[in-house]
Amino acid sequence: KQSSPSYYETLGVAANSSAEQIRRAYRKLAMRWHPDRWTKDPSCSGEAKRRFQQIQEAYSVLSDQRKRSLYDAGLYDTEEDEGYFDFVEEMVS
C-alpha cells in the first residue's frame, strides 16, 4: 500500500537508481527544503517542513538496502519504522 508520490518520485530518481544517485538527489533536495532556509518566509516554512519530512522519509527507506527491497516489493510498512520518524520529527522541530 504505497501512497503517492512514491519515494522515488519524492527524490526525483528512477527506481533503478544507484545508492550514490539516491544520496546525491537527497542531499540536493534536503539543502533546498531544509526548514532553516525558510525562516525568513513564514508563508513557506510549513510547506518546507512538510517537504523536508517527505524527503527524509523517502531517503531513510531508499538508502537502506533491506528497506528498499521491501519497499520495491510493496511490502514495506512505515508503521514498523515509526521510531525513526519520531526522531526526525524532533530533529526538524
Coordinates of N, CA and C in Angstrom, one line a residue:
K1 N 0.8 -1.2 0.0 CA 0.0 0.0 0.0 C 0.9 1.3 0.0
Q2 N 1.4 1.6 -1.1 CA 2.2 2.8 -1.3 C 1.4 4.0 -1.6
S3 N 1.6 5.1 -0.8 CA 0.8 6.3 -1.1 C 1.6 7.1 -2.2
S4 N 0.9 8.0 -2.8 CA 1.6 8.8 -3.9 C 2.1 10.1 -3.3
P5 N 3.1 10.7 -3.7 CA 4.0 10.2 -4.7 C 4.9 9.1 -4.1
S6 N 5.5 8.3 -5.0 CA 6.4 7.2 -4.5 C 7.7 7.9 -3.9
Y7 N 8.4 7.1 -3.1 CA 9.6 7.6 -2.6 C 10.6 8.0 -3.7
Y8 N 10.6 7.3 -4.8 CA 11.4 7.6 -5.9 C 11.0 8.9 -6.5
E9 N 9.7 9.2 -6.7 CA 9.3 10.4 -7.2 C 9.6 11.6 -6.2
T10 N 9.5 11.3 -4.9 CA 9.8 12.4 -4.0 C 11.3 12.8 -4.1
L11 N 12.2 11.9 -4.4 CA 13.6 12.3 -4.5 C 13.9 12.6 -6.0
G12 N 13.0 12.4 -6.9 CA 13.2 12.7 -8.3 C 14.3 11.7 -9.0
V13 N 14.2 10.5 -8.6 CA 15.2 9.5 -9.1 C 14.4 8.3 -9.7
A14 N 15.0 7.6 -10.6 CA 14.4 6.4 -11.2 C 14.5 5.2 -10.2
A15 N 13.6 4.3 -10.4 CA 13.5 3.1 -9.5 C 14.8 2.3 -9.5
N16 N 15.5 2.4 -10.6 CA 16.8 1.6 -10.7 C 18.0 2.4 -10.4
S17 N 17.8 3.5 -9.7 CA 19.0 4.4 -9.4 C 19.9 3.7 -8.4
S18 N 21.2 4.1 -8.6 CA 22.2 3.5 -7.6 C 22.1 4.2 -6.3
A19 N 22.7 3.7 -5.3 CA 22.7 4.3 -3.9 C 23.3 5.7 -4.0
E20 N 24.3 5.8 -4.8 CA 25.0 7.1 -4.9 C 24.1 8.2 -5.6
Q21 N 23.3 7.8 -6.6 CA 22.4 8.7 -7.2 C 21.3 9.1 -6.2
I22 N 20.9 8.2 -5.4 CA 19.8 8.5 -4.4 C 20.4 9.4 -3.4
R23 N 21.6 9.2 -3.0 CA 22.3 10.0 -1.9 C 22.4 11.5 -2.5
R24 N 22.9 11.6 -3.7 CA 23.1 12.9 -4.3 C 21.7 13.7 -4.4
A25 N 20.7 13.0 -4.9 CA 19.4 13.6 -5.0 C 18.9 14.0 -3.6
Y26 N 19.1 13.2 -2.6 CA 18.6 13.5 -1.3 C 19.3 14.8 -0.8
R27 N 20.6 14.8 -0.9 CA 21.4 16.0 -0.4 C 21.0 17.3 -1.1
K28 N 20.7 17.2 -2.4 CA 20.3 18.4 -3.1 C 19.0 18.9 -2.6
L29 N 18.0 18.0 -2.5 CA 16.7 18.3 -2.0 C 16.6 18.7 -0.6
A30 N 17.4 18.0 0.3 CA 17.5 18.4 1.7 C 18.0 19.8 1.9
M31 N 19.0 20.2 1.1 CA 19.5 21.5 1.2 C 18.5 22.5 0.8
R32 N 17.8 22.2 -0.3 CA 16.8 23.2 -0.8 C 15.6 23.3 0.1
W33 N 15.1 22.2 0.7 CA 13.9 22.3 1.5 C 14.1 22.3 3.0
H34 N 15.4 22.4 3.5 CA 15.6 22.4 4.9 C 14.8 23.5 5.6
P35 N 14.0 23.3 6.6 CA 13.2 24.3 7.2 C 14.0 25.6 7.7
D36 N 15.3 25.4 8.1 CA 16.1 26.6 8.5 C 16.3 27.6 7.3
R37 N 16.2 27.1 6.1 CA 16.4 28.0 5.0 C 15.2 28.9 4.7
W38 N 14.0 28.5 5.3 CA 12.8 29.2 5.0 C 12.3 30.0 6.2
T39 N 13.1 30.3 7.2 CA 12.7 31.1 8.4 C 12.3 32.5 8.0
K40 N 12.9 33.1 7.0 CA 12.6 34.4 6.6 C 11.3 34.6 5.8
D41 N 10.7 33.4 5.4 CA 9.5 33.4 4.7 C 8.5 32.5 5.4
P42 N 7.8 33.0 6.4 CA 6.9 32.1 7.2 C 5.8 31.5 6.4
S43 N 5.4 32.1 5.3 CA 4.3 31.6 4.5 C 4.8 30.2 3.8
C44 N 6.1 30.0 3.7 CA 6.6 28.8 3.0 C 7.2 27.8 4.0
S45 N 7.3 28.3 5.3 CA 8.1 27.4 6.2 C 7.3 26.1 6.5
G46 N 6.0 26.2 6.6 CA 5.2 24.9 6.8 C 5.3 24.0 5.7
E47 N 5.2 24.5 4.5 CA 5.4 23.6 3.3 C 6.8 23.1 3.2
A48 N 7.8 23.9 3.6 CA 9.2 23.4 3.6 C 9.4 22.3 4.6
K49 N 8.8 22.4 5.8 CA 8.9 21.4 6.8 C 8.3 20.1 6.3
R50 N 7.1 20.2 5.7 CA 6.4 19.0 5.2 C 7.2 18.4 4.1
R51 N 7.7 19.1 3.2 CA 8.5 18.6 2.1 C 9.8 17.9 2.6
F52 N 10.4 18.6 3.6 CA 11.7 18.1 4.1 C 11.4 16.7 4.8
Q53 N 10.3 16.6 5.5 CA 10.0 15.3 6.2 C 9.7 14.2 5.2
Q54 N 9.1 14.6 4.0 CA 8.8 13.6 3.0 C 10.2 13.1 2.4
I55 N 11.1 14.1 2.2 CA 12.4 13.8 1.6 C 13.2 12.9 2.6
Q56 N 13.1 13.2 3.9 CA 13.8 12.4 4.9 C 13.2 11.0 4.9
E57 N 11.9 10.9 4.9 CA 11.3 9.5 4.9 C 11.7 8.7 3.7
A58 N 11.6 9.3 2.5 CA 12.0 8.6 1.3 C 13.4 8.1 1.4
Y59 N 14.3 9.0 1.8 CA 15.7 8.7 1.9 C 16.0 7.6 2.9
S60 N 15.3 7.6 4.0 CA 15.5 6.6 5.1 C 15.2 5.2 4.6
V61 N 14.3 5.1 3.7 CA 13.9 3.8 3.1 C 14.8 3.5 1.9
L62 N 15.0 4.4 1.0 CA 15.7 4.0 -0.2 C 17.2 3.9 0.0
S63 N 17.7 4.5 1.1 CA 19.2 4.4 1.4 C 19.5 3.1 2.2
D64 N 18.5 2.4 2.6 CA 18.7 1.2 3.4 C 18.3 0.0 2.5
Q65 N 19.3 -0.8 2.1 CA 19.0 -1.8 1.1 C 17.9 -2.8 1.5
R66 N 17.8 -3.1 2.8 CA 16.8 -4.1 3.2 C 15.4 -3.4 3.1
K67 N 15.3 -2.2 3.6 CA 14.0 -1.4 3.5 C 13.6 -1.2 2.0
R68 N 14.6 -0.9 1.2 CA 14.4 -0.6 -0.2 C 13.8 -1.8 -0.9
S69 N 14.4 -3.0 -0.6 CA 13.9 -4.2 -1.2 C 12.5 -4.5 -0.8
L70 N 12.2 -4.3 0.5 CA 10.8 -4.5 0.9 C 9.9 -3.5 0.2
Y71 N 10.3 -2.2 0.1 CA 9.5 -1.2 -0.5 C 9.3 -1.5 -2.0
D72 N 10.3 -1.9 -2.7 CA 10.2 -2.2 -4.1 C 9.2 -3.4 -4.3
A73 N 9.1 -4.3 -3.3 CA 8.2 -5.5 -3.4 C 6.8 -5.1 -2.9
G74 N 6.6 -3.8 -2.5 CA 5.3 -3.4 -1.9 C 5.1 -3.9 -0.6
L75 N 6.1 -4.3 0.2 CA 5.9 -4.9 1.5 C 6.4 -4.0 2.6
Y76 N 6.9 -2.9 2.3 CA 7.5 -2.0 3.4 C 6.3 -1.3 4.1
D77 N 6.4 -1.4 5.5 CA 5.4 -0.8 6.3 C 6.0 0.3 7.2
T78 N 5.6 1.5 6.9 CA 6.1 2.7 7.6 C 5.8 2.6 9.1
E79 N 4.7 1.9 9.5 CA 4.3 1.8 10.9 C 5.4 1.1 11.7
E80 N 6.0 0.1 11.1 CA 7.0 -0.6 11.8 C 8.3 0.2 12.0
D81 N 8.4 1.3 11.3 CA 9.6 2.1 11.3 C 9.4 3.4 12.0
E82 N 8.3 3.5 12.8 CA 7.9 4.8 13.4 C 9.0 5.4 14.3
G83 N 9.7 4.7 15.0 CA 10.7 5.2 15.9 C 11.7 6.2 15.2
Y84 N 12.0 5.9 14.0 CA 12.9 6.7 13.2 C 12.2 8.1 12.9
F85 N 10.9 8.0 12.5 CA 10.2 9.2 12.1 C 10.0 10.1 13.4
D86 N 9.8 9.5 14.5 CA 9.8 10.3 15.7 C 11.1 11.1 15.9
F87 N 12.2 10.4 15.7 CA 13.5 11.0 15.8 C 13.6 12.2 14.8
V88 N 13.3 12.0 13.6 CA 13.4 13.0 12.6 C 12.5 14.2 12.9
E89 N 11.3 13.9 13.4 CA 10.3 15.0 13.8 C 11.0 15.9 14.9
E90 N 11.7 15.3 15.8 CA 12.4 16.0 16.9 C 13.5 16.9 16.3
M91 N 14.2 16.3 15.3 CA 15.3 17.0 14.7 C 14.9 18.2 14.0
V92 N 13.8 18.2 13.3 CA 13.4 19.3 12.5 C 12.5 20.3 13.2
S93 N 12.0 20.0 14.3 CA 11.1 20.9 15.0 C 11.9 21.8 16.0

